[in-house]
Amino acid sequence: MTVMETETAGEAAGETAVPAPCGAAEAPPPRPEGRDGYTISEVAALCGLSAHTLRWYERIGLMPHVDRSHTGQRRFTGKDLDWLSLVGKLRLTGMPVADMVRYAELVRAGEHTFPERQELLMATREDVRRRITELRETLEVLNYKIDIYADARRVSERAWEGSR
């Protein structure tokens, strides 16, 4: 399996769905005559990334080889958009770029790397869980402080109304 041939459990079971690429609100419109090629500016707009970032992803090996048109323009496919969506999710986890590149290399290397990929994702999941716990604790502190200010404000407003 290559980077471009990733599939979900639903797809493996024969289910078909057209997910919105790169976190876009909706899937891109179908291409005329069934062509599946998006320009770098279209992908940048869909994914919220700059063209510079997309080129950099390709240069460092985070993106697989992107096809080119006869004029040399990059032509991204729907599978490229799916991959970029996954990369976006990995970025949100806080996964270091080096680990994302390593993951991409493992995917390109084939199915025999499943255990190593799983290990990398499990470590990332633990980091995410730890951060979620920290964020929940931080939220509790914020809620506590907000409640203190709300109470103080009510007391102050009552005192002001009582002095009129």
PDB file of N, CA and C in Angstrom, residues 21-79:
ATOM      1  N   PRO A  21     -12.133  17.226   1.674  1.00  0.00           N
ATOM      2  CA  PRO A  21     -10.683  17.146   1.765  1.00  0.00           C
ATOM      3  C   PRO A  21     -10.121  18.231   2.671  1.00  0.00           C
ATOM      4  N   CYS A  22      -9.028  17.910   3.311  1.00  0.00           N
ATOM      5  CA  CYS A  22      -8.232  18.892   4.048  1.00  0.00           C
ATOM      6  C   CYS A  22      -9.047  19.696   5.036  1.00  0.00           C
ATOM      7  N   GLY A  23     -10.126  19.161   5.535  1.00  0.00           N
ATOM      8  CA  GLY A  23     -10.918  19.885   6.504  1.00  0.00           C
ATOM      9  C   GLY A  23     -11.848  20.918   5.887  1.00  0.00           C
ATOM     10  N   ALA A  24     -12.006  20.886   4.571  1.00  0.00           N
ATOM     11  CA  ALA A  24     -12.899  21.842   3.910  1.00  0.00           C
ATOM     12  C   ALA A  24     -14.338  21.561   4.321  1.00  0.00           C
ATOM     13  N   ALA A  25     -15.172  22.568   4.240  1.00  0.00           N
ATOM     14  CA  ALA A  25     -16.566  22.416   4.638  1.00  0.00           C
ATOM     15  C   ALA A  25     -17.304  21.449   3.720  1.00  0.00           C
ATOM     16  N   GLU A  26     -16.904  21.402   2.475  1.00  0.00           N
ATOM     17  CA  GLU A  26     -17.547  20.484   1.548  1.00  0.00           C
ATOM     18  C   GLU A  26     -16.517  19.971   0.545  1.00  0.00           C
ATOM     19  N   ALA A  27     -16.843  18.864  -0.086  1.00  0.00           N
ATOM     20  CA  ALA A  27     -15.932  18.277  -1.070  1.00  0.00           C
ATOM     21  C   ALA A  27     -15.829  19.201  -2.277  1.00  0.00           C
ATOM     22  N   PRO A  28     -14.668  19.181  -2.949  1.00  0.00           N
ATOM     23  CA  PRO A  28     -14.529  20.029  -4.123  1.00  0.00           C
ATOM     24  C   PRO A  28     -15.442  19.549  -5.238  1.00  0.00           C
ATOM     25  N   PRO A  29     -15.793  20.437  -6.149  1.00  0.00           N
ATOM     26  CA  PRO A  29     -16.666  20.017  -7.244  1.00  0.00           C
ATOM     27  C   PRO A  29     -15.953  19.007  -8.127  1.00  0.00           C
ATOM     28  N   PRO A  30     -16.710  18.093  -8.738  1.00  0.00           N
ATOM     29  CA  PRO A  30     -16.080  17.103  -9.605  1.00  0.00           C
ATOM     30  C   PRO A  30     -15.434  17.789 -10.801  1.00  0.00           C
ATOM     31  N   ARG A  31     -14.367  17.206 -11.268  1.00  0.00           N
ATOM     32  CA  ARG A  31     -13.650  17.736 -12.416  1.00  0.00           C
ATOM     33  C   ARG A  31     -14.353  17.345 -13.703  1.00  0.00           C
ATOM     34  N   PRO A  32     -14.261  18.197 -14.738  1.00  0.00           N
ATOM     35  CA  PRO A  32     -14.884  17.843 -16.015  1.00  0.00           C
ATOM     36  C   PRO A  32     -14.269  16.570 -16.591  1.00  0.00           C
ATOM     37  N   GLU A  33     -15.092  15.811 -17.247  1.00  0.00           N
ATOM     38  CA  GLU A  33     -14.656  14.587 -17.932  1.00  0.00           C
ATOM     39  C   GLU A  33     -13.969  13.606 -16.989  1.00  0.00           C
ATOM     40  N   GLY A  34     -14.306  13.653 -15.684  1.00  0.00           N
ATOM     41  CA  GLY A  34     -13.761  12.690 -14.746  1.00  0.00           C
ATOM     42  C   GLY A  34     -12.306  12.910 -14.391  1.00  0.00           C
ATOM     43  N   ARG A  35     -11.686  13.995 -14.836  1.00  0.00           N
ATOM     44  CA  ARG A  35     -10.287  14.253 -14.501  1.00  0.00           C
ATOM     45  C   ARG A  35     -10.172  14.557 -13.022  1.00  0.00           C
ATOM     46  N   ASP A  36      -9.085  14.137 -12.449  1.00  0.00           N
ATOM     47  CA  ASP A  36      -8.862  14.314 -11.025  1.00  0.00           C
ATOM     48  C   ASP A  36      -7.546  15.056 -10.851  1.00  0.00           C
ATOM     49  N   GLY A  37      -7.543  16.342 -11.154  1.00  0.00           N
ATOM     50  CA  GLY A  37      -6.313  17.100 -11.019  1.00  0.00           C
ATOM     51  C   GLY A  37      -6.586  18.505 -10.540  1.00  0.00           C
ATOM     52  N   TYR A  38      -6.020  18.826  -9.395  1.00  0.00           N
ATOM     53  CA  TYR A  38      -6.217  20.137  -8.796  1.00  0.00           C
ATOM     54  C   TYR A  38      -4.903  20.892  -8.838  1.00  0.00           C
ATOM     55  N   THR A  39      -4.982  22.174  -9.112  1.00  0.00           N
ATOM     56  CA  THR A  39      -3.774  22.991  -9.123  1.00  0.00           C
ATOM     57  C   THR A  39      -3.323  23.254  -7.695  1.00  0.00           C
ATOM     58  N   ILE A  40      -2.117  23.710  -7.564  1.00  0.00           N
ATOM     59  CA  ILE A  40      -1.589  24.003  -6.236  1.00  0.00           C
ATOM     60  C   ILE A  40      -2.392  25.110  -5.559  1.00  0.00           C
ATOM     61  N   SER A  41      -2.866  26.079  -6.337  1.00  0.00           N
ATOM     62  CA  SER A  41      -3.658  27.158  -5.724  1.00  0.00           C
ATOM     63  C   SER A  41      -5.021  26.639  -5.267  1.00  0.00           C
ATOM     64  N   GLU A  42      -5.622  25.707  -6.011  1.00  0.00           N
ATOM     65  CA  GLU A  42      -6.893  25.120  -5.581  1.00  0.00           C
ATOM     66  C   GLU A  42      -6.704  24.310  -4.296  1.00  0.00           C
ATOM     67  N   VAL A  43      -5.622  23.541  -4.244  1.00  0.00           N
ATOM     68  CA  VAL A  43      -5.348  22.733  -3.053  1.00  0.00           C
ATOM     69  C   VAL A  43      -5.046  23.633  -1.860  1.00  0.00           C
ATOM     70  N   ALA A  44      -4.302  24.677  -2.098  1.00  0.00           N
ATOM     71  CA  ALA A  44      -3.994  25.617  -1.021  1.00  0.00           C
ATOM     72  C   ALA A  44      -5.283  26.199  -0.449  1.00  0.00           C
ATOM     73  N   ALA A  45      -6.204  26.580  -1.330  1.00  0.00           N
ATOM     74  CA  ALA A  45      -7.470  27.146  -0.872  1.00  0.00           C
ATOM     75  C   ALA A  45      -8.304  26.108  -0.125  1.00  0.00           C
ATOM     76  N   LEU A  46      -8.342  24.877  -0.622  1.00  0.00           N
ATOM     77  CA  LEU A  46      -9.123  23.823   0.016  1.00  0.00           C
ATOM     78  C   LEU A  46      -8.560  23.439   1.382  1.00  0.00           C
ATOM     79  N   CYS A  47      -7.232  23.433   1.491  1.00  0.00           N
ATOM     80  CA  CYS A  47      -6.591  22.926   2.703  1.00  0.00           C
ATOM     81  C   CYS A  47      -6.189  24.008   3.687  1.00  0.00           C
ATOM     82  N   GLY A  48      -6.254  25.256   3.255  1.00  0.00           N
ATOM     83  CA  GLY A  48      -5.825  26.326   4.141  1.00  0.00           C
ATOM     84  C   GLY A  48      -4.320  26.377   4.320  1.00  0.00           C
ATOM     85  N   LEU A  49      -3.602  25.851   3.363  1.00  0.00           N
ATOM     86  CA  LEU A  49      -2.142  25.873   3.388  1.00  0.00           C
ATOM     87  C   LEU A  49      -1.652  26.775   2.264  1.00  0.00           C
ATOM     88  N   SER A  50      -0.450  27.280   2.402  1.00  0.00           N
ATOM     89  CA  SER A  50       0.104  28.089   1.314  1.00  0.00           C
ATOM     90  C   SER A  50       0.726  27.173   0.266  1.00  0.00           C
ATOM     91  N   ALA A  51       0.866  27.692  -0.933  1.00  0.00           N
ATOM     92  CA  ALA A  51       1.539  26.941  -1.995  1.00  0.00           C
ATOM     93  C   ALA A  51       2.967  26.634  -1.566  1.00  0.00           C
ATOM     94  N   HIS A  52       3.580  27.567  -0.863  1.00  0.00           N
ATOM     95  CA  HIS A  52       4.953  27.361  -0.373  1.00  0.00           C
ATOM     96  C   HIS A  52       5.005  26.147   0.558  1.00  0.00           C
ATOM     97  N   THR A  53       4.027  26.038   1.468  1.00  0.00           N
ATOM     98  CA  THR A  53       3.974  24.903   2.393  1.00  0.00           C
ATOM     99  C   THR A  53       3.776  23.598   1.641  1.00  0.00           C
ATOM    100  N   LEU A  54       2.902  23.594   0.641  1.00  0.00           N
ATOM    101  CA  LEU A  54       2.672  22.380  -0.150  1.00  0.00           C
ATOM    102  C   LEU A  54       3.954  21.950  -0.865  1.00  0.00           C
ATOM    103  N   ARG A  55       4.671  22.907  -1.424  1.00  0.00           N
ATOM    104  CA  ARG A  55       5.946  22.579  -2.092  1.00  0.00           C
ATOM    105  C   ARG A  55       6.953  22.043  -1.086  1.00  0.00           C
ATOM    106  N   TRP A  56       6.980  22.656   0.099  1.00  0.00           N
ATOM    107  CA  TRP A  56       7.894  22.214   1.148  1.00  0.00           C
ATOM    108  C   TRP A  56       7.558  20.785   1.581  1.00  0.00           C
ATOM    109  N   TYR A  57       6.262  20.493   1.778  1.00  0.00           N
ATOM    110  CA  TYR A  57       5.840  19.133   2.139  1.00  0.00           C
ATOM    111  C   TYR A  57       6.361  18.137   1.114  1.00  0.00           C
ATOM    112  N   GLU A  58       6.268  18.490  -0.149  1.00  0.00           N
ATOM    113  CA  GLU A  58       6.741  17.590  -1.200  1.00  0.00           C
ATOM    114  C   GLU A  58       8.261  17.448  -1.126  1.00  0.00           C
ATOM    115  N   ARG A  59       8.959  18.539  -0.924  1.00  0.00           N
ATOM    116  CA  ARG A  59      10.423  18.537  -0.899  1.00  0.00           C
ATOM    117  C   ARG A  59      10.973  17.695   0.251  1.00  0.00           C
ATOM    118  N   ILE A  60      10.327  17.748   1.437  1.00  0.00           N
ATOM    119  CA  ILE A  60      10.844  17.011   2.596  1.00  0.00           C
ATOM    120  C   ILE A  60      10.362  15.565   2.646  1.00  0.00           C
ATOM    121  N   GLY A  61       9.493  15.182   1.704  1.00  0.00           N
ATOM    122  CA  GLY A  61       9.020  13.805   1.672  1.00  0.00           C
ATOM    123  C   GLY A  61       7.735  13.565   2.428  1.00  0.00           C
ATOM    124  N   LEU A  62       7.098  14.626   2.898  1.00  0.00           N
ATOM    125  CA  LEU A  62       5.822  14.469   3.596  1.00  0.00           C
ATOM    126  C   LEU A  62       4.701  14.196   2.603  1.00  0.00           C
ATOM    127  N   MET A  63       4.818  14.762   1.437  1.00  0.00           N
ATOM    128  CA  MET A  63       3.897  14.483   0.326  1.00  0.00           C
ATOM    129  C   MET A  63       4.614  13.538  -0.623  1.00  0.00           C
ATOM    130  N   PRO A  64       3.905  12.581  -1.148  1.00  0.00           N
ATOM    131  CA  PRO A  64       4.539  11.735  -2.161  1.00  0.00           C
ATOM    132  C   PRO A  64       4.724  12.555  -3.438  1.00  0.00           C
ATOM    133  N   HIS A  65       5.329  11.951  -4.399  1.00  0.00           N
ATOM    134  CA  HIS A  65       5.510  12.629  -5.677  1.00  0.00           C
ATOM    135  C   HIS A  65       4.146  13.065  -6.203  1.00  0.00           C
ATOM    136  N   VAL A  66       4.044  14.323  -6.556  1.00  0.00           N
ATOM    137  CA  VAL A  66       2.808  14.864  -7.106  1.00  0.00           C
ATOM    138  C   VAL A  66       2.960  14.899  -8.619  1.00  0.00           C
ATOM    139  N   ASP A  67       1.946  14.387  -9.324  1.00  0.00           N
ATOM    140  CA  ASP A  67       1.996  14.378 -10.783  1.00  0.00           C
ATOM    141  C   ASP A  67       2.098  15.793 -11.325  1.00  0.00           C
ATOM    142  N   ARG A  68       2.593  15.882 -12.528  1.00  0.00           N
ATOM    143  CA  ARG A  68       2.735  17.169 -13.203  1.00  0.00           C
ATOM    144  C   ARG A  68       1.987  17.143 -14.528  1.00  0.00           C
ATOM    145  N   SER A  69       1.515  18.315 -14.911  1.00  0.00           N
ATOM    146  CA  SER A  69       0.873  18.445 -16.225  1.00  0.00           C
ATOM    147  C   SER A  69       1.971  18.506 -17.289  1.00  0.00           C
ATOM    148  N   HIS A  70       1.562  18.533 -18.548  1.00  0.00           N
ATOM    149  CA  HIS A  70       2.550  18.612 -19.626  1.00  0.00           C
ATOM    150  C   HIS A  70       3.345  19.913 -19.572  1.00  0.00           C
ATOM    151  N   THR A  71       2.820  20.922 -18.870  1.00  0.00           N
ATOM    152  CA  THR A  71       3.543  22.190 -18.726  1.00  0.00           C
ATOM    153  C   THR A  71       4.353  22.249 -17.432  1.00  0.00           C
ATOM    154  N   GLY A  72       4.336  21.176 -16.663  1.00  0.00           N
ATOM    155  CA  GLY A  72       5.123  21.116 -15.434  1.00  0.00           C
ATOM    156  C   GLY A  72       4.401  21.556 -14.179  1.00  0.00           C
ATOM    157  N   GLN A  73       3.115  21.919 -14.314  1.00  0.00           N
ATOM    158  CA  GLN A  73       2.354  22.321 -13.129  1.00  0.00           C
ATOM    159  C   GLN A  73       1.984  21.101 -12.300  1.00  0.00           C
ATOM    160  N   ARG A  74       2.057  21.253 -10.983  1.00  0.00           N
ATOM    161  CA  ARG A  74       1.625  20.173 -10.099  1.00  0.00           C
ATOM    162  C   ARG A  74       0.131  19.945 -10.287  1.00  0.00           C
ATOM    163  N   ARG A  75      -0.259  18.676 -10.309  1.00  0.00           N
ATOM    164  CA  ARG A  75      -1.666  18.307 -10.428  1.00  0.00           C
ATOM    165  C   ARG A  75      -1.967  17.323  -9.299  1.00  0.00           C
ATOM    166  N   PHE A  76      -2.638  17.817  -8.284  1.00  0.00           N
ATOM    167  CA  PHE A  76      -2.974  17.017  -7.113  1.00  0.00           C
ATOM    168  C   PHE A  76      -4.249  16.220  -7.381  1.00  0.00           C
ATOM    169  N   THR A  77      -4.307  15.026  -6.825  1.00  0.00           N
ATOM    170  CA  THR A  77      -5.482  14.167  -6.974  1.00  0.00           C
ATOM    171  C   THR A  77      -6.321  14.201  -5.705  1.00  0.00           C
ATOM    172  N   GLY A  78      -7.489  13.585  -5.785  1.00  0.00           N
ATOM    173  CA  GLY A  78      -8.317  13.438  -4.597  1.00  0.00           C
ATOM    174  C   GLY A  78      -7.591  12.682  -3.499  1.00  0.00           C
ATOM    175  N   LYS A  79      -6.788  11.707  -3.869  1.00  0.00           N
ATOM    176  CA  LYS A  79      -6.023  10.959  -2.866  1.00  0.00           C
ATOM    177  C   LYS A  79      -4.970  11.852  -2.213  1.00  0.00           C
TER     178      LYS A  79
END
